Amino acid sequence: MRITALALADEPRRFVSGGNPRGARLLLTPNIEISRLAALVTGIDHLRYLDERVCTIDLDGTEDLILAHVPLAAERSARRVADHLRNTNIPLLFFGPAVTAMPEPAPPWMRHRVIGDLLNVWEQVRTDVLSGSLADTYRADRMPIHSVMA
């Protein structure tokens, strides 16, 4: 399975084409939730990581699943990605603090989401994507599980 994981950012932290990455270089560490997921992705899956703080989001249309981590205050970026993928068959699954804190019901543009920690429902999400039946909402324990990071 080809997975693209997007680390979305709020407007002040978003990379602008032709400009420099925003923020202190030493603080630009990879997204921790996506890094934890990378430790669980098996050898038969391929995970590509794109971070809006250091590059523009360039989707090639070959993805089987797009995961979008939405930090607090990055809903505008999340909506932009959803609008871009609206007319494709590529499943887009939102997760992260802003998604978990969002009141019910979710906005109409957010078709698939995880409330809680993605790793707690990852196996179910993976199974559902492979069977073509991604659920609208996955409810997971908010307490992160331990994963060994390489």
PDB file of C-alpha atoms in Angstrom:
ATOM      1  CA  MET A   1       0.000   0.000   0.000  1.00  0.00           C
ATOM      2  CA  ARG A   2       1.288   3.459  -0.916  1.00  0.00           C
ATOM      3  CA  ILE A   3       0.690   5.895   1.952  1.00  0.00           C
ATOM      4  CA  THR A   4       1.441   9.605   1.902  1.00  0.00           C
ATOM      5  CA  ALA A   5       1.489  11.247   5.323  1.00  0.00           C
ATOM      6  CA  LEU A   6       1.060  15.009   5.379  1.00  0.00           C
ATOM      7  CA  ALA A   7       2.206  17.112   8.306  1.00  0.00           C
ATOM      8  CA  LEU A   8       0.006  20.167   7.845  1.00  0.00           C
ATOM      9  CA  ALA A   9       0.877  23.546   9.320  1.00  0.00           C
ATOM     10  CA  ASP A  10      -0.854  26.760  10.251  1.00  0.00           C
ATOM     11  CA  GLU A  11      -0.385  29.760   7.942  1.00  0.00           C
ATOM     12  CA  PRO A  12       2.582  31.402   9.745  1.00  0.00           C
ATOM     13  CA  ARG A  13       4.541  28.124   9.613  1.00  0.00           C
ATOM     14  CA  ARG A  14       3.631  27.057   6.060  1.00  0.00           C
ATOM     15  CA  PHE A  15       6.427  26.934   3.495  1.00  0.00           C
ATOM     16  CA  VAL A  16       6.066  29.411   0.650  1.00  0.00           C
ATOM     17  CA  SER A  17       7.528  28.351  -2.702  1.00  0.00           C
ATOM     18  CA  GLY A  18      10.715  30.274  -3.385  1.00  0.00           C
ATOM     19  CA  GLY A  19      11.176  31.088   0.293  1.00  0.00           C
ATOM     20  CA  ASN A  20      13.017  29.557   3.185  1.00  0.00           C
ATOM     21  CA  PRO A  21      11.524  27.082   5.663  1.00  0.00           C
ATOM     22  CA  ARG A  22       9.742  28.937   8.426  1.00  0.00           C
ATOM     23  CA  GLY A  23      10.894  28.696  12.013  1.00  0.00           C
ATOM     24  CA  ALA A  24      14.212  27.869  13.621  1.00  0.00           C
ATOM     25  CA  ARG A  25      16.057  25.161  11.674  1.00  0.00           C
ATOM     26  CA  LEU A  26      16.877  23.261  14.875  1.00  0.00           C
ATOM     27  CA  LEU A  27      13.180  23.049  15.773  1.00  0.00           C
ATOM     28  CA  LEU A  28      12.098  21.546  12.439  1.00  0.00           C
ATOM     29  CA  THR A  29      11.924  17.956  13.593  1.00  0.00           C
ATOM     30  CA  PRO A  30       9.672  15.450  11.816  1.00  0.00           C
ATOM     31  CA  ASN A  31       6.098  15.175  13.052  1.00  0.00           C
ATOM     32  CA  ILE A  32       6.182  12.838  16.055  1.00  0.00           C
ATOM     33  CA  GLU A  33       2.850  11.135  15.336  1.00  0.00           C
ATOM     34  CA  ILE A  34       3.851  10.333  11.767  1.00  0.00           C
ATOM     35  CA  SER A  35       7.259   9.168  12.988  1.00  0.00           C
ATOM     36  CA  ARG A  36       5.531   6.766  15.386  1.00  0.00           C
ATOM     37  CA  LEU A  37       3.385   5.479  12.515  1.00  0.00           C
ATOM     38  CA  ALA A  38       6.474   4.946  10.355  1.00  0.00           C
ATOM     39  CA  ALA A  39       7.708   2.465  12.963  1.00  0.00           C
ATOM     40  CA  LEU A  40       4.548   0.382  12.422  1.00  0.00           C
ATOM     41  CA  VAL A  41       4.445   0.442   8.633  1.00  0.00           C
ATOM     42  CA  THR A  42       5.496  -2.981   7.407  1.00  0.00           C
ATOM     43  CA  GLY A  43       7.873  -3.803   4.574  1.00  0.00           C
ATOM     44  CA  ILE A  44       5.022  -4.342   2.109  1.00  0.00           C
ATOM     45  CA  ASP A  45       3.814  -0.755   2.585  1.00  0.00           C
ATOM     46  CA  HIS A  46       5.542   2.412   1.454  1.00  0.00           C
ATOM     47  CA  LEU A  47       5.230   5.601   3.531  1.00  0.00           C
ATOM     48  CA  ARG A  48       6.063   8.987   2.012  1.00  0.00           C
ATOM     49  CA  TYR A  49       6.296  11.985   4.363  1.00  0.00           C
ATOM     50  CA  LEU A  50       5.541  15.568   3.298  1.00  0.00           C
ATOM     51  CA  ASP A  51       5.815  18.446   5.771  1.00  0.00           C
ATOM     52  CA  GLU A  52       4.172  21.784   4.949  1.00  0.00           C
ATOM     53  CA  ARG A  53       6.777  23.626   7.015  1.00  0.00           C
ATOM     54  CA  VAL A  54       9.581  22.715   4.594  1.00  0.00           C
ATOM     55  CA  CYS A  55       7.943  21.928   1.225  1.00  0.00           C
ATOM     56  CA  THR A  56       4.794  22.379  -0.782  1.00  0.00           C
ATOM     57  CA  ILE A  57       2.339  19.491  -0.795  1.00  0.00           C
ATOM     58  CA  ASP A  58       2.750  17.725  -4.125  1.00  0.00           C
ATOM     59  CA  LEU A  59       0.508  14.682  -4.507  1.00  0.00           C
ATOM     60  CA  ASP A  60       1.146  12.478  -7.525  1.00  0.00           C
ATOM     61  CA  GLY A  61      -2.176  10.606  -7.565  1.00  0.00           C
ATOM     62  CA  THR A  62      -0.634   7.160  -7.013  1.00  0.00           C
ATOM     63  CA  GLU A  63      -1.455   7.026  -3.310  1.00  0.00           C
ATOM     64  CA  ASP A  64      -3.680   4.336  -1.831  1.00  0.00           C
ATOM     65  CA  LEU A  65      -4.174   6.463   1.281  1.00  0.00           C
ATOM     66  CA  ILE A  66      -3.392  10.017   2.302  1.00  0.00           C
ATOM     67  CA  LEU A  67      -3.082  10.708   6.004  1.00  0.00           C
ATOM     68  CA  ALA A  68      -3.252  14.342   7.094  1.00  0.00           C
ATOM     69  CA  HIS A  69      -2.053  15.317  10.564  1.00  0.00           C
ATOM     70  CA  VAL A  70      -3.912  18.476  11.585  1.00  0.00           C
ATOM     71  CA  PRO A  71      -2.365  20.407  14.479  1.00  0.00           C
ATOM     72  CA  LEU A  72      -4.333  23.088  16.261  1.00  0.00           C
ATOM     73  CA  ALA A  73      -4.939  26.169  14.076  1.00  0.00           C
ATOM     74  CA  ALA A  74      -4.241  24.308  10.790  1.00  0.00           C
ATOM     75  CA  GLU A  75      -7.838  23.721   9.695  1.00  0.00           C
ATOM     76  CA  ARG A  76      -7.435  26.056   6.699  1.00  0.00           C
ATOM     77  CA  SER A  77      -4.617  23.870   5.397  1.00  0.00           C
ATOM     78  CA  ALA A  78      -6.698  20.723   6.015  1.00  0.00           C
ATOM     79  CA  ARG A  79      -9.598  22.144   4.058  1.00  0.00           C
ATOM     80  CA  ARG A  80      -7.303  23.122   1.179  1.00  0.00           C
ATOM     81  CA  VAL A  81      -6.054  19.517   0.916  1.00  0.00           C
ATOM     82  CA  ALA A  82      -9.626  18.170   1.084  1.00  0.00           C
ATOM     83  CA  ASP A  83     -10.735  20.561  -1.677  1.00  0.00           C
ATOM     84  CA  HIS A  84      -7.759  19.535  -3.830  1.00  0.00           C
ATOM     85  CA  LEU A  85      -8.663  15.832  -3.503  1.00  0.00           C
ATOM     86  CA  ARG A  86     -12.454  16.220  -3.696  1.00  0.00           C
ATOM     87  CA  ASN A  87     -12.796  14.777  -7.205  1.00  0.00           C
ATOM     88  CA  THR A  88     -10.368  11.891  -6.765  1.00  0.00           C
ATOM     89  CA  ASN A  89     -10.888   8.370  -5.456  1.00  0.00           C
ATOM     90  CA  ILE A  90      -7.922   8.632  -3.097  1.00  0.00           C
ATOM     91  CA  PRO A  91      -9.052   8.213   0.525  1.00  0.00           C
ATOM     92  CA  LEU A  92      -8.018  11.109   2.772  1.00  0.00           C
ATOM     93  CA  LEU A  93      -7.967  10.430   6.514  1.00  0.00           C
ATOM     94  CA  PHE A  94      -7.537  13.322   8.940  1.00  0.00           C
ATOM     95  CA  PHE A  95      -6.076  12.854  12.424  1.00  0.00           C
ATOM     96  CA  GLY A  96      -4.311  14.882  15.093  1.00  0.00           C
ATOM     97  CA  PRO A  97      -5.148  17.318  17.870  1.00  0.00           C
ATOM     98  CA  ALA A  98      -7.453  19.609  15.864  1.00  0.00           C
ATOM     99  CA  VAL A  99      -9.456  16.639  14.556  1.00  0.00           C
ATOM    100  CA  THR A 100      -9.798  15.081  18.008  1.00  0.00           C
ATOM    101  CA  ALA A 101     -10.862  18.413  19.551  1.00  0.00           C
ATOM    102  CA  MET A 102     -13.365  19.208  16.789  1.00  0.00           C
ATOM    103  CA  PRO A 103     -17.013  19.234  17.875  1.00  0.00           C
ATOM    104  CA  GLU A 104     -19.554  16.814  16.406  1.00  0.00           C
ATOM    105  CA  PRO A 105     -20.558  16.609  13.639  1.00  0.00           C
ATOM    106  CA  ALA A 106     -17.423  16.986  11.548  1.00  0.00           C
ATOM    107  CA  PRO A 107     -17.485  19.539   8.747  1.00  0.00           C
ATOM    108  CA  PRO A 108     -18.736  18.087   5.440  1.00  0.00           C
ATOM    109  CA  TRP A 109     -15.305  18.379   3.769  1.00  0.00           C
ATOM    110  CA  MET A 110     -13.793  16.070   6.418  1.00  0.00           C
ATOM    111  CA  ARG A 111     -15.168  12.748   5.162  1.00  0.00           C
ATOM    112  CA  HIS A 112     -12.828  10.438   7.104  1.00  0.00           C
ATOM    113  CA  ARG A 113     -11.210  11.128  10.465  1.00  0.00           C
ATOM    114  CA  VAL A 114      -9.678   9.592  13.565  1.00  0.00           C
ATOM    115  CA  ILE A 115     -10.717  10.853  16.965  1.00  0.00           C
ATOM    116  CA  GLY A 116      -7.931   9.928  19.364  1.00  0.00           C
ATOM    117  CA  ASP A 117      -4.551   8.401  18.597  1.00  0.00           C
ATOM    118  CA  LEU A 118      -4.161   7.029  15.052  1.00  0.00           C
ATOM    119  CA  LEU A 119      -1.822   4.233  16.118  1.00  0.00           C
ATOM    120  CA  ASN A 120      -4.529   2.742  18.332  1.00  0.00           C
ATOM    121  CA  VAL A 121      -6.687   2.056  15.249  1.00  0.00           C
ATOM    122  CA  TRP A 122      -3.992   1.731  12.574  1.00  0.00           C
ATOM    123  CA  GLU A 123      -4.527  -1.976  11.857  1.00  0.00           C
ATOM    124  CA  GLN A 124      -8.260  -1.405  11.374  1.00  0.00           C
ATOM    125  CA  VAL A 125      -7.629   1.607   9.118  1.00  0.00           C
ATOM    126  CA  ARG A 126      -5.151  -0.377   7.020  1.00  0.00           C
ATOM    127  CA  THR A 127      -7.571  -3.306   6.682  1.00  0.00           C
ATOM    128  CA  ASP A 128     -10.422  -0.966   5.711  1.00  0.00           C
ATOM    129  CA  VAL A 129      -8.336   0.840   3.068  1.00  0.00           C
ATOM    130  CA  LEU A 130      -7.287  -2.441   1.486  1.00  0.00           C
ATOM    131  CA  SER A 131     -10.919  -3.603   1.387  1.00  0.00           C
ATOM    132  CA  GLY A 132     -12.114  -0.241   0.013  1.00  0.00           C
ATOM    133  CA  SER A 133     -14.367   0.516   2.965  1.00  0.00           C
ATOM    134  CA  LEU A 134     -12.762   3.338   4.961  1.00  0.00           C
ATOM    135  CA  ALA A 135     -15.091   4.394   7.787  1.00  0.00           C
ATOM    136  CA  ASP A 136     -16.183   7.994   8.242  1.00  0.00           C
ATOM    137  CA  THR A 137     -15.022   8.090  11.868  1.00  0.00           C
ATOM    138  CA  TYR A 138     -12.618   5.958  13.874  1.00  0.00           C
ATOM    139  CA  ARG A 139     -12.748   6.372  17.625  1.00  0.00           C
ATOM    140  CA  ALA A 140      -9.512   5.489  19.337  1.00  0.00           C
ATOM    141  CA  ASP A 141      -8.135   5.765  22.834  1.00  0.00           C
ATOM    142  CA  ARG A 142      -6.494   9.166  23.182  1.00  0.00           C
ATOM    143  CA  MET A 143      -3.604   7.702  25.157  1.00  0.00           C
ATOM    144  CA  PRO A 144      -0.786   6.952  22.691  1.00  0.00           C
ATOM    145  CA  ILE A 145       0.486   3.411  22.461  1.00  0.00           C
ATOM    146  CA  HIS A 146       4.183   2.717  22.627  1.00  0.00           C
ATOM    147  CA  SER A 147       5.996   2.174  19.357  1.00  0.00           C
ATOM    148  CA  VAL A 148       9.665   1.511  18.824  1.00  0.00           C
ATOM    149  CA  MET A 149      11.191   4.157  16.569  1.00  0.00           C
ATOM    150  CA  ALA A 150      14.217   3.215  14.494  1.00  0.00           C
TER     151      ALA A 150
END
